[in-house]
Amino acid sequence: MPLKQETMQRKMFVGKAASPGYAIAKTKLIVRQRFTISQLKIPKENTANQIEFFRRGIWQVKKEISNLRDLTLQMAGKEESKIFDSHLMILQDPSLIDSVISLIRNEQWNAGYAFHLYMQNLIDGFEKKDGIFKDRALDLKDIYNRMLLHLNSGENNFVLQEEIKEGVILTGFSIGPNMLMHFDKEKVLGLAIDSGSTTSHVSILARSMQIPAVMGLGNLSESINAGELLILDGTNGIVIINPDENDISKYKKQIEVFQNQKLELSTMRDLEPITMDGKYIRLNANIERYEEASEITSFGATGVGLYRSEFLYFGRDTLPTRSEQAEAYRNVTHQLEPLPVTIRTLDAGGDKMLSSMNMETESNPFMGWRSIRLCLDRKDIFKEQLKALIEAGDRGNLKIMFPMISSVSEIERAKDIYNDCCTELKAEGFHIPKIELGAMIEIPAAVLIIEEIAKRVDFLSIGTNDLIQFTLAVDRSNGKIAYMYEPHHPAVLRSIKLIVDAAHKEGIPVSVCGEMASDPLSTLLLVGLGVDEFSMVSWCIMECKKIIRSINYDEARAISSEAIKFSDANSINDFLRKKYSQKIKRLGISSFIITQDFSSSDRALIRVDGHIERVGV
Amino acid sequence: MISCKLTVQNTLGIHVRPAGYIVNIASIAKSSVELVYSDQRVNAKSILNLMMLVIEPGSEVEFLINGPDEQKVADELTELFNNKFYEDAS
């Protein structure tokens, strides 16, 4: 989505940081969705077929958009997802449906052309208007594009104008892995794509090809002209069209740092994540789809610390079967054997609605019927998943993590159900492997009874995103209070300390997953608080390893225990900067100097869009 | 039939989201709901029709509501307009 129009032309967009790195280059607009629309007069007897074809198109696009809404809700929040409700309403619009059907029935146009005629007329109408109404044309175009992908299925939608001669940044509505491979790898300096996410196939491919990429930029390709200069920041998910001098010089420096660092980091991959005085800190990767498992070792991950199983449940009308789930989980556990793989049980509900279940809209979804609460109520769903997990644990090193634990009884009930599943599977003739069970700590109540919880599990994992949100009562997707979302608030840090101490008293490890794990200064702080493991997006791992290998564990312990004595976050940050800034500067960490340099209004936009502002030195 | 005249009080006019709210009310109503604006009369159950009218902030629109729940629909629309489509949080 367009976030800002500063001067005449400079425009900043924020999307999903899908593949790290930077590029400054001219754009090559590959697909602003160019369709060749066939225009056919159809025989009277075939009109019913075409009407049916049109209705099926509507149905499919509605499904796509609901999925997108589910994902946006989860990734960005309710406000951002509302636009998709409007899109759904447009697709159900009686005047649209009736007009297109009448064009097919009475004028005997094929479905694609009938839809094109109706929509083009509408879009032209809006484009003539001013201001906010003109922007509406973009919403309609989005729907138009999606529909025609279905109504024109089988035809080639992409028109490549010419071959690439110099290095460019590819921009467009969408790009498939095949298309990316079509281009000369040396000439593609980056990808800035309207659709997609960090786990799209093309993102995984871009990371393996080391091409920086930002996905999910909304309508970037509508706002850009071929050949315009672009800055692409795949590390932070930022794209600037027509950057000013200041942007360019800032990013030129950044590219230099990044290039040097890349050389250095590639030597880092096979080194152990161990501090100078010998403390081993496990650095795991977060994944959402089993396809990602194959790439994590190339980033030097020591395992998977958080596999978000709910992605198996999203975007479909039926629940995934036990065998389907077992296969997906096995793909990870077997492939990564003997590395540990922690799979989180279904963390859905509330704001992450599943279309396969009839879920009610709640007035306070974050505190609603979600996650482990939903699973304990819907034992049928929970047991299917646990059995699939147990089956997938036949090889490798699987651990199961229960999210949103707020009481001892929840953990006991979850374990009872797990044991029931083991008994039932045994009766079916399965061998039951040894699987560790852990609790995810993200609710302040759990922190206050952490000693009792720690006695009942094999490991603890801190979900910092929710723990911060619940501890501080701050919804960070709310722009007015996003500044209050402060990971280094002493209340948060002291909670983490309580969790670590309780775990270590029971002799079990603690990991941190959540965005806090990939911020360098936070990493130092958390290592010093005694956190044993981190789990983060895979491409942050090598930087983190570099930091860990440069510090002294005992010293970090001393600094952190000093830090959490301060009474507010600002003092803590000042203290940390004083202690660590020299070190971080010396290490030349490329990912986090940059956001500090933006104007405060740019930074606010970046933060509102779900990115954390890095603390900076 | 009820005629209900309302003023658009939000700062952006009837763009996608406000139009969506109107459709939400109109489409579950048992009554027919039509909107009249600058000599055009459209079915208020169609979001595209409403958007095409490009209703600017400050303008007055008229709803023609006809059916068993017409009073209820008129009340809901009045509330929606008076609340500026829940947009301009003060």
XYZ file of C-alpha atoms in Angstrom:
707
model
C 0.000 0.000 0.000
C 1.271 3.506 -0.681
C 2.322 5.008 2.584
C 3.633 8.381 1.804
C 4.007 10.931 -0.900
C 6.666 13.247 0.322
C 7.889 15.463 -2.456
C 6.593 15.456 -5.980
C 7.586 11.945 -6.805
C 9.408 10.242 -3.996
C 7.177 7.469 -2.753
C 7.912 5.013 -0.039
C 6.300 1.596 0.139
C 6.557 -0.954 2.912
C 6.042 -4.639 2.237
C 7.326 -7.953 3.514
C 11.098 -8.346 3.774
C 11.359 -11.554 1.776
C 15.013 -11.818 0.846
C 17.778 -9.703 2.401
C 20.014 -7.293 0.554
C 19.827 -3.960 -1.199
C 19.687 -2.676 -4.741
C 19.528 0.699 -6.440
C 18.505 0.309 -10.055
C 15.990 1.134 -12.714
C 12.784 -0.803 -12.728
C 11.688 -3.336 -15.213
C 7.944 -3.601 -15.065
C 7.207 -7.155 -16.011
C 3.572 -7.655 -15.350
C 1.167 -4.939 -14.613
C -1.117 -7.775 -15.442
C -1.343 -7.585 -19.197
C -4.151 -9.712 -20.432
C -4.982 -10.723 -23.897
C -8.724 -10.934 -23.628
C -10.381 -13.070 -26.179
C -13.542 -11.562 -27.555
C -15.957 -14.192 -28.798
C -19.585 -14.357 -29.810
C -20.927 -17.588 -28.427
C -23.825 -19.689 -29.676
C -27.068 -19.307 -27.733
C -26.937 -22.855 -26.415
C -23.556 -22.219 -24.786
C -24.520 -19.121 -22.840
C -25.586 -21.181 -19.828
C -22.099 -22.708 -19.723
C -20.453 -19.317 -19.856
C -22.697 -18.021 -17.079
C -21.723 -21.010 -14.983
C -18.059 -20.369 -15.832
C -18.449 -16.756 -14.711
C -20.126 -17.774 -11.447
C -17.346 -20.253 -10.754
C -14.790 -17.495 -11.391
C -16.552 -15.293 -8.834
C -16.591 -18.147 -6.378
C -12.881 -18.850 -6.819
C -11.849 -15.224 -6.496
C -14.015 -14.875 -3.400
C -12.162 -17.818 -1.949
C -8.780 -16.296 -2.809
C -9.739 -13.002 -1.258
C -11.051 -14.606 1.946
C -7.748 -16.421 2.255
C -5.921 -13.196 1.747
C -8.084 -11.622 4.400
C -7.290 -14.459 6.848
C -3.604 -14.007 6.221
C -3.722 -10.233 6.438
C -5.621 -10.464 9.692
C -2.917 -12.648 11.048
C 0.038 -10.767 9.668
C -1.104 -7.180 9.834
C -4.309 -6.823 11.816
C -7.952 -6.052 11.512
C -7.734 -2.590 9.972
C -5.579 -3.765 7.099
C -7.836 -6.710 6.413
C -11.007 -4.617 6.107
C -10.303 -3.660 2.523
C -10.782 -7.294 1.575
C -14.267 -7.253 3.061
C -15.080 -4.480 0.606
C -13.604 -6.513 -2.223
C -15.768 -9.446 -1.257
C -18.795 -7.182 -1.226
C -18.000 -5.955 -4.726
C -17.758 -9.539 -5.953
C -21.225 -10.221 -4.570
C -22.667 -7.016 -5.933
C -26.055 -7.740 -7.495
C -25.606 -5.080 -10.150
C -22.245 -6.530 -11.227
C -23.519 -10.098 -11.378
C -26.765 -9.180 -13.168
C -25.036 -6.938 -15.713
C -22.372 -9.468 -16.630
C -24.906 -12.280 -16.880
C -27.087 -10.159 -19.107
C -24.078 -9.352 -21.347
C -23.485 -13.071 -21.710
C -27.110 -14.042 -22.161
C -28.304 -11.210 -24.377
C -25.182 -10.050 -26.189
C -23.718 -13.557 -26.331
C -20.241 -12.471 -25.244
C -17.907 -15.004 -23.647
C -17.587 -14.668 -19.853
C -14.114 -13.081 -19.912
C -15.089 -10.387 -22.376
C -18.447 -9.685 -20.722
C -16.704 -9.167 -17.391
C -14.030 -7.040 -19.048
C -16.653 -4.823 -20.709
C -18.511 -4.175 -17.486
C -15.432 -3.582 -15.338
C -13.551 -1.472 -17.854
C -16.467 0.876 -18.041
C -16.537 1.151 -14.270
C -12.776 1.593 -13.919
C -12.710 4.285 -16.595
C -15.490 6.063 -14.747
C -13.495 6.118 -11.520
C -10.231 7.093 -13.133
C -11.820 10.302 -14.413
C -12.689 11.324 -10.882
C -10.615 13.065 -8.245
C -8.738 12.142 -5.127
C -9.874 9.248 -3.057
C -12.403 8.199 -5.674
C -9.669 7.839 -8.235
C -7.916 5.448 -5.892
C -10.984 3.245 -5.980
C -10.085 2.342 -9.516
C -7.158 0.449 -8.013
C -9.442 -1.722 -5.900
C -11.514 -2.506 -8.930
C -8.430 -3.291 -10.977
C -7.284 -5.737 -8.384
C -10.574 -7.584 -8.626
C -10.521 -7.301 -12.403
C -7.041 -8.820 -12.557
C -7.912 -11.676 -10.266
C -11.110 -12.496 -12.111
C -9.472 -12.479 -15.512
C -6.782 -14.838 -14.305
C -9.621 -17.335 -13.861
C -11.765 -16.388 -16.828
C -8.748 -16.426 -19.119
C -7.246 -19.542 -17.646
C -4.933 -21.443 -19.903
C -3.861 -18.401 -21.819
C -0.524 -16.730 -21.462
C -1.017 -13.662 -19.318
C 2.446 -12.297 -19.514
C 3.851 -10.225 -22.287
C 7.563 -9.701 -22.048
C 8.319 -6.550 -23.926
C 12.029 -6.938 -24.474
C 15.067 -8.694 -23.134
C 16.923 -7.132 -20.240
C 20.172 -5.434 -21.147
C 21.342 -3.944 -17.867
C 20.783 -4.812 -14.235
C 17.208 -4.059 -13.157
C 14.767 -4.482 -10.327
C 11.789 -6.511 -11.472
C 8.438 -5.114 -10.391
C 5.009 -6.418 -11.069
C 1.717 -7.668 -9.778
C 2.973 -11.176 -9.284
C 5.815 -13.329 -10.404
C 6.088 -17.085 -10.429
C 9.258 -19.127 -9.921
C 9.233 -20.059 -13.600
C 9.265 -16.453 -14.636
C 12.150 -15.613 -12.368
C 14.176 -18.436 -13.855
C 13.348 -17.101 -17.296
C 15.559 -14.051 -16.759
C 19.316 -13.835 -16.799
C 20.229 -14.173 -13.140
C 23.043 -11.628 -13.352
C 20.673 -8.937 -14.608
C 18.053 -9.308 -11.905
C 19.194 -7.131 -9.012
C 16.007 -7.367 -7.015
C 12.292 -8.107 -6.877
C 9.545 -5.725 -5.764
C 6.257 -7.549 -6.095
C 2.698 -6.477 -5.301
C 1.461 -9.853 -4.086
C 3.009 -12.727 -2.185
C 4.690 -13.110 1.193
C 7.937 -14.244 2.735
C 6.935 -17.860 2.266
C 5.873 -17.654 -1.360
C 7.802 -20.013 -3.583
C 9.405 -17.127 -5.357
C 10.654 -15.703 -2.029
C 12.302 -18.985 -1.123
C 13.868 -19.051 -4.566
C 15.039 -15.430 -4.317
C 16.755 -16.197 -1.014
C 18.544 -19.195 -2.458
C 19.646 -17.124 -5.464
C 20.625 -14.265 -3.115
C 18.416 -11.776 -4.912
C 16.961 -9.163 -2.539
C 13.173 -9.127 -2.570
C 10.228 -7.294 -1.048
C 6.825 -8.922 -1.457
C 3.257 -7.918 -0.664
C 3.690 -4.290 -1.720
C 0.005 -3.876 -2.570
C -0.272 -1.693 -5.636
C 3.334 -0.695 -6.186
C 3.261 -1.721 -9.822
C 0.364 0.666 -10.411
C 2.373 3.576 -9.029
C 5.545 3.053 -10.960
C 6.582 3.802 -14.507
C 8.971 1.644 -16.475
C 12.551 2.795 -16.087
C 12.036 4.805 -12.897
C 14.784 4.621 -10.300
C 14.076 2.420 -7.327
C 15.740 1.611 -4.042
C 14.979 -1.881 -2.853
C 15.693 -2.819 0.743
C 14.963 -6.509 1.092
C 16.373 -6.565 4.604
C 13.768 -4.205 6.018
C 10.991 -4.585 3.455
C 11.220 -1.043 2.115
C 10.930 0.237 -1.445
C 11.480 3.863 -2.437
C 10.410 5.071 -5.866
C 12.356 8.063 -7.176
C 14.581 8.292 -4.096
C 16.178 11.606 -3.171
C 19.927 12.224 -2.876
C 19.876 11.509 0.817
C 18.255 8.095 0.304
C 20.721 7.179 -2.384
C 23.854 8.059 -0.458
C 22.499 6.313 2.625
C 21.778 3.127 0.719
C 25.014 3.213 -1.242
C 26.834 2.993 2.058
C 24.492 0.244 3.109
C 25.216 -1.794 0.005
C 28.935 -1.557 0.669
C 28.523 -2.753 4.249
C 26.249 -5.528 3.088
C 28.647 -6.762 0.394
C 31.534 -6.960 2.822
C 29.346 -8.622 5.333
C 28.044 -11.176 2.875
C 31.524 -12.431 2.159
C 32.222 -12.656 5.817
C 28.931 -14.254 6.742
C 29.305 -17.054 4.238
C 32.288 -18.212 6.260
C 30.055 -17.985 9.327
C 27.588 -20.628 8.182
C 29.467 -23.688 9.368
C 30.805 -22.163 12.567
C 29.168 -22.918 15.871
C 27.022 -20.315 17.612
C 29.209 -20.141 20.642
C 30.356 -17.174 22.757
C 34.020 -16.379 23.216
C 33.970 -18.038 26.623
C 32.319 -21.177 25.325
C 28.546 -20.843 25.937
C 26.584 -22.527 23.147
C 23.474 -20.574 22.066
C 21.173 -22.501 19.777
C 19.987 -20.469 16.755
C 16.902 -21.976 15.174
C 14.712 -20.916 12.288
C 10.997 -20.070 12.217
C 9.112 -21.682 9.359
C 5.539 -21.653 8.155
C 5.606 -24.194 5.389
C 7.438 -27.470 5.140
C 8.993 -26.343 1.856
C 11.124 -23.943 3.850
C 12.848 -26.754 5.743
C 15.281 -27.343 2.905
C 16.709 -23.836 3.044
C 17.276 -23.359 6.755
C 20.602 -25.190 6.970
C 22.022 -23.013 4.215
C 21.507 -20.113 6.617
C 23.354 -21.966 9.345
C 20.312 -22.775 11.499
C 20.714 -25.351 14.244
C 17.146 -26.582 13.811
C 13.554 -25.330 13.641
C 12.447 -23.493 16.771
C 8.953 -22.629 15.635
C 7.011 -24.360 12.901
C 3.671 -22.561 12.734
C 1.375 -25.460 11.974
C -1.692 -23.270 11.428
C -0.598 -22.557 7.883
C -1.718 -26.071 7.049
C -5.219 -25.058 8.129
C -5.510 -21.674 6.456
C -7.068 -21.001 3.129
C -9.198 -24.086 2.718
C -12.745 -25.231 3.304
C -11.984 -28.480 5.099
C -9.679 -29.356 7.948
C -6.434 -31.097 6.962
C -6.594 -34.848 7.539
C -4.296 -36.691 9.899
C -2.343 -38.325 7.072
C -2.019 -35.050 5.206
C -0.649 -33.395 8.336
C 1.666 -36.294 9.144
C 3.153 -36.026 5.691
C 3.779 -32.293 6.027
C 5.379 -32.699 9.473
C 7.461 -35.662 8.315
C 8.789 -33.590 5.473
C 10.410 -31.426 8.116
C 11.383 -33.922 10.819
C 12.847 -36.496 8.439
C 14.591 -34.010 6.239
C 16.286 -32.227 9.110
C 17.173 -35.304 11.163
C 19.014 -35.167 13.551
C 18.356 -31.437 14.096
C 15.607 -30.548 16.566
C 12.261 -29.424 15.147
C 9.725 -27.714 17.407
C 6.211 -27.732 16.016
C 3.610 -25.491 17.593
C 0.120 -26.946 17.762
C -2.705 -25.110 16.024
C -2.583 -21.450 17.042
C -5.748 -20.207 15.381
C -8.956 -18.547 16.369
C -9.747 -15.051 17.512
C -8.183 -12.895 14.850
C -6.842 -15.830 12.865
C -10.070 -17.265 11.580
C -10.246 -20.575 9.816
C -12.659 -20.768 6.936
C -12.956 -24.513 7.546
C -14.603 -23.915 10.910
C -17.670 -21.932 11.651
C -16.103 -19.327 13.863
C -17.918 -16.360 15.239
C -16.524 -12.867 15.017
C -15.469 -11.837 18.498
C -15.401 -8.369 19.964
C -12.004 -8.917 21.583
C -10.388 -11.646 19.537
C -6.918 -11.423 21.076
C -8.390 -12.447 24.386
C -10.908 -14.790 22.875
C -11.489 -18.390 21.893
C -8.206 -19.137 20.285
C -5.136 -21.286 20.281
C -4.904 -23.930 23.054
C -8.342 -22.885 24.342
C -9.898 -23.791 21.020
C -7.927 -27.050 20.864
C -8.950 -28.144 24.355
C -12.604 -27.525 23.420
C -12.371 -29.149 20.026
C -10.604 -32.338 21.052
C -11.441 -33.928 17.711
C -9.265 -31.408 15.878
C -6.557 -31.414 18.525
C -6.256 -35.204 18.609
C -5.964 -35.459 14.850
C -3.077 -33.046 14.964
C -1.330 -34.668 17.924
C -1.586 -38.098 16.315
C -0.161 -36.735 13.074
C 2.688 -35.216 15.069
C 3.417 -38.432 16.928
C 3.492 -40.281 13.617
C 5.913 -37.720 12.195
C 8.149 -38.108 15.229
C 9.133 -41.635 14.177
C 12.407 -40.187 12.949
C 14.347 -37.047 13.726
C 14.086 -34.938 16.847
C 10.550 -33.612 17.219
C 9.311 -31.409 20.039
C 5.714 -30.285 20.479
C 4.857 -26.861 21.826
C 1.489 -25.756 23.219
C 0.736 -22.046 22.636
C -1.135 -19.513 24.836
C -0.785 -21.458 28.084
C -2.256 -19.446 30.955
C -2.746 -22.051 33.676
C -1.419 -25.300 35.056
C -4.642 -27.105 34.262
C -4.350 -26.228 30.575
C -0.930 -27.788 30.327
C -2.120 -30.852 32.251
C -5.171 -31.278 30.044
C -3.077 -30.905 26.906
C -0.673 -33.543 28.202
C -3.560 -35.877 29.115
C -4.941 -35.616 25.599
C -1.460 -36.225 24.227
C -1.145 -39.354 26.368
C -4.579 -40.560 25.201
C -3.364 -40.173 21.642
C -0.270 -42.220 22.428
C -2.385 -44.997 23.923
C -4.735 -45.045 20.944
C -1.873 -45.050 18.445
C -0.180 -47.867 20.321
C -3.364 -49.891 19.946
C -3.182 -49.191 16.214
C 0.283 -50.720 16.257
C 2.408 -47.577 16.169
C 5.680 -47.310 17.949
C 5.546 -44.259 20.183
C 8.711 -42.162 19.962
C 9.976 -39.998 22.799
C 8.775 -36.467 22.110
C 9.472 -33.502 24.362
C 6.492 -31.313 25.268
C 6.802 -27.617 25.969
C 4.720 -24.566 26.800
C 4.772 -21.271 25.019
C 4.793 -18.416 27.501
C 3.081 -15.329 26.170
C 0.517 -14.437 28.821
C 1.528 -12.493 31.960
C -0.491 -14.882 34.152
C 1.726 -17.743 33.032
C 4.797 -15.742 33.992
C 3.547 -15.339 37.543
C 3.021 -19.104 37.959
C 6.012 -20.042 35.839
C 7.605 -22.258 38.464
C 4.555 -24.545 38.506
C 4.437 -24.657 34.711
C 8.168 -25.324 34.394
C 7.804 -28.416 36.621
C 5.378 -29.949 34.109
C 7.145 -29.486 30.762
C 10.382 -30.365 28.975
C 11.076 -26.864 27.668
C 9.732 -23.312 27.650
C 9.479 -20.953 24.743
C 8.767 -17.251 25.092
C 6.527 -15.727 22.435
C 7.727 -12.170 22.774
C 5.247 -10.561 20.351
C 2.235 -11.539 22.437
C 4.012 -11.331 25.781
C 4.915 -7.688 25.109
C 1.461 -6.919 23.794
C -0.317 -8.457 26.803
C 2.126 -7.205 29.420
C 1.957 -3.613 28.218
C -1.674 -3.761 27.041
C -0.604 -2.306 23.708
C -1.959 -3.320 20.332
C 0.985 -2.503 18.132
C -1.079 -2.416 14.967
C -2.778 0.673 16.395
C -0.738 3.568 15.021
C -1.681 5.923 17.844
C -0.053 3.789 20.519
C 2.464 1.785 18.503
C 5.256 3.804 20.117
C 4.284 2.223 23.440
C 5.084 -1.239 22.110
C 8.471 -1.330 23.785
C 10.289 -4.692 23.855
C 12.792 -3.310 26.364
C 10.208 -2.173 28.914
C 11.563 -3.347 32.279
C 8.296 -5.210 32.942
C 8.919 -7.317 29.841
C 12.576 -7.927 30.607
C 11.948 -8.817 34.235
C 9.222 -11.242 33.093
C 11.740 -12.905 30.801
C 14.176 -13.121 33.695
C 11.549 -14.846 35.858
C 10.868 -17.369 33.107
C 14.544 -18.125 32.531
C 15.275 -18.535 36.228
C 12.326 -20.881 36.767
C 13.308 -22.998 33.767
C 16.906 -23.295 34.815
C 15.864 -24.249 38.331
C 14.047 -27.223 36.750
C 16.958 -27.894 34.421
C 15.012 -27.202 31.217
C 15.972 -24.855 28.349
C 14.267 -21.588 27.366
C 13.986 -20.244 23.862
C 12.752 -16.915 22.537
C 10.770 -16.724 19.346
C 9.244 -13.554 18.024
C 10.698 -10.540 16.312
C 12.706 -9.571 19.345
C 14.982 -12.524 18.584
C 16.206 -10.971 15.362
C 17.149 -7.556 16.745
C 20.890 -7.434 17.501
C 20.705 -5.332 20.651
C 17.857 -7.430 22.001
C 19.819 -10.574 21.220
C 22.679 -9.358 23.389
C 20.301 -8.446 26.157
C 18.475 -11.782 26.032
C 21.651 -13.857 25.928
C 22.680 -11.965 29.024
C 19.370 -12.815 30.716
C 20.192 -16.495 30.239
C 18.059 -17.406 27.210
C 19.458 -20.670 25.788
C 17.961 -20.667 22.309
C 16.572 -18.267 19.745
C 14.250 -18.849 16.863
C 13.988 -16.282 14.083
C 13.520 -15.836 10.357
C 16.295 -17.882 8.837
C 18.176 -15.102 7.086
C 18.820 -13.255 10.344
C 20.637 -16.238 11.819
C 24.097 -15.581 10.451
C 24.174 -12.016 11.719
C 23.032 -13.220 15.074
C 25.702 -15.881 15.106
C 28.303 -13.273 14.347
C 27.189 -11.252 17.340
C 27.147 -14.241 19.630
C 30.624 -15.280 18.576
C 31.917 -11.834 19.428
C 30.710 -11.603 23.011
C 31.735 -12.902 26.352
C 28.873 -14.702 28.098
C 29.830 -13.711 31.624
C 30.128 -10.091 30.573
C 26.738 -10.187 28.857
C 25.207 -11.663 32.012
C 26.603 -8.791 34.046
C 25.399 -6.130 31.589
C 21.869 -7.563 31.392
C 21.427 -7.875 35.111
C 22.459 -4.217 35.401
C 20.162 -3.226 32.550
C 16.954 -4.609 33.983
C 17.379 -2.605 37.163
C 16.550 0.619 35.329
C 12.989 1.783 35.736
C 12.190 2.664 32.121
C 12.957 1.515 28.608
C 14.774 4.676 27.560
C 17.341 4.338 30.309
C 17.777 0.675 29.449
C 18.333 1.481 25.780
C 20.808 4.250 26.629
C 22.699 1.906 28.887
C 22.772 -0.869 26.279
C 23.932 1.510 23.570
C 26.716 2.724 25.802
C 27.819 -0.823 26.497
C 27.409 -2.344 23.063
C 27.451 0.335 20.374
C 31.201 0.120 19.784
C 30.958 -3.613 19.368
C 28.015 -3.486 16.979
C 29.632 -0.747 14.909
C 32.791 -2.784 14.699
C 30.833 -5.813 13.575
C 29.252 -3.771 10.802
C 25.785 -5.229 11.145
C 23.986 -4.050 8.054
C 20.410 -4.704 8.908
C 19.814 -2.252 11.646
C 21.630 0.977 11.266
C 19.311 2.012 8.528
C 15.878 2.582 10.039
C 17.436 4.951 12.521
C 18.388 7.265 9.663
C 14.890 7.740 8.304
C 12.846 10.775 9.220
C 10.621 10.161 12.176
C 7.482 10.148 10.018
C 8.956 7.514 7.709
C 9.864 5.486 10.759
C 6.382 5.739 12.181
C 4.994 4.347 8.930
C 7.439 1.483 8.932
C 6.488 0.624 12.459
C 2.761 0.844 11.891
C 3.098 -1.587 9.062
C 4.148 -4.233 11.545
C 7.883 -3.802 11.420
C 9.666 -3.163 14.625
C 11.845 -0.169 14.755
C 15.282 -1.382 15.516
C 16.834 0.292 18.486
C 19.881 1.529 16.652
C 23.232 2.733 17.794
C -42.574 4.015 2.186
C -40.226 6.244 4.134
C -38.086 9.002 2.733
C -35.038 9.668 4.844
C -32.717 12.593 4.084
C -29.228 12.417 5.509
C -26.051 14.482 5.317
C -22.636 12.958 4.651
C -20.589 14.162 7.608
C -17.265 12.327 7.328
C -14.274 13.990 5.681
C -13.837 11.638 2.738
C -17.357 11.169 1.441
C -18.910 7.847 0.523
C -15.904 5.837 -0.603
C -15.531 2.074 -0.410
C -15.840 1.542 3.292
C -18.858 3.770 4.017
C -20.551 2.326 0.943
C -19.856 -1.110 2.410
C -21.570 -0.147 5.672
C -24.634 1.069 3.776
C -24.773 -2.158 1.762
C -24.470 -4.158 4.975
C -27.608 -2.517 6.308
C -29.509 -2.504 3.014
C -28.766 -6.058 1.994
C -30.089 -7.674 5.170
C -33.207 -5.490 5.114
C -36.496 -7.003 3.984
C -37.443 -3.635 2.503
C -36.225 -2.251 -0.780
C -33.649 0.478 -0.177
C -32.856 3.047 -2.831
C -30.609 6.067 -2.704
C -31.271 9.282 -4.576
C -28.422 11.690 -5.232
C -28.120 14.422 -7.842
C -31.058 13.132 -9.860
C -29.839 9.553 -9.877
C -31.699 6.763 -8.125
C -29.832 3.526 -7.380
C -30.294 0.283 -5.479
C -28.493 0.723 -2.155
C -27.782 -3.001 -1.971
C -25.129 -2.544 -4.672
C -21.772 -1.251 -3.462
C -20.704 -0.429 -7.015
C -23.784 1.702 -7.620
C -23.087 3.650 -4.454
C -19.433 4.123 -5.273
C -20.193 5.282 -8.798
C -22.261 8.182 -7.465
C -19.104 9.735 -5.968
C -20.958 11.272 -3.066
C -18.853 14.113 -1.733
C -18.487 15.102 1.898
C -21.164 17.538 3.022
C -23.739 16.474 0.480
C -27.286 15.462 1.287
C -28.655 12.139 0.099
C -32.155 10.716 0.223
C -33.034 7.118 0.989
C -36.333 5.682 -0.222
C -37.175 2.671 1.901
C -40.188 0.516 1.269
C -41.151 -2.641 3.159
C -41.965 -4.252 6.508
C -38.798 -3.121 8.329
C -38.543 0.330 6.774
C -38.470 2.223 10.067
C -35.698 0.034 11.454
C -33.612 0.472 8.305
C -34.115 4.237 8.402
C -32.968 4.328 12.031
C -29.884 2.270 11.298
C -28.909 4.437 8.345
C -29.449 7.588 10.390
C -27.211 6.266 13.111
C -24.547 5.310 10.574
C -24.534 8.764 9.003
C -24.597 10.546 12.352
C -21.584 8.547 13.437
C -19.713 9.675 10.316
C -19.355 6.038 9.247
C -17.201 5.463 12.326
C -14.292 7.132 10.560
C -13.383 10.486 11.982
C -12.456 9.469 15.474
C -12.303 12.699 17.431
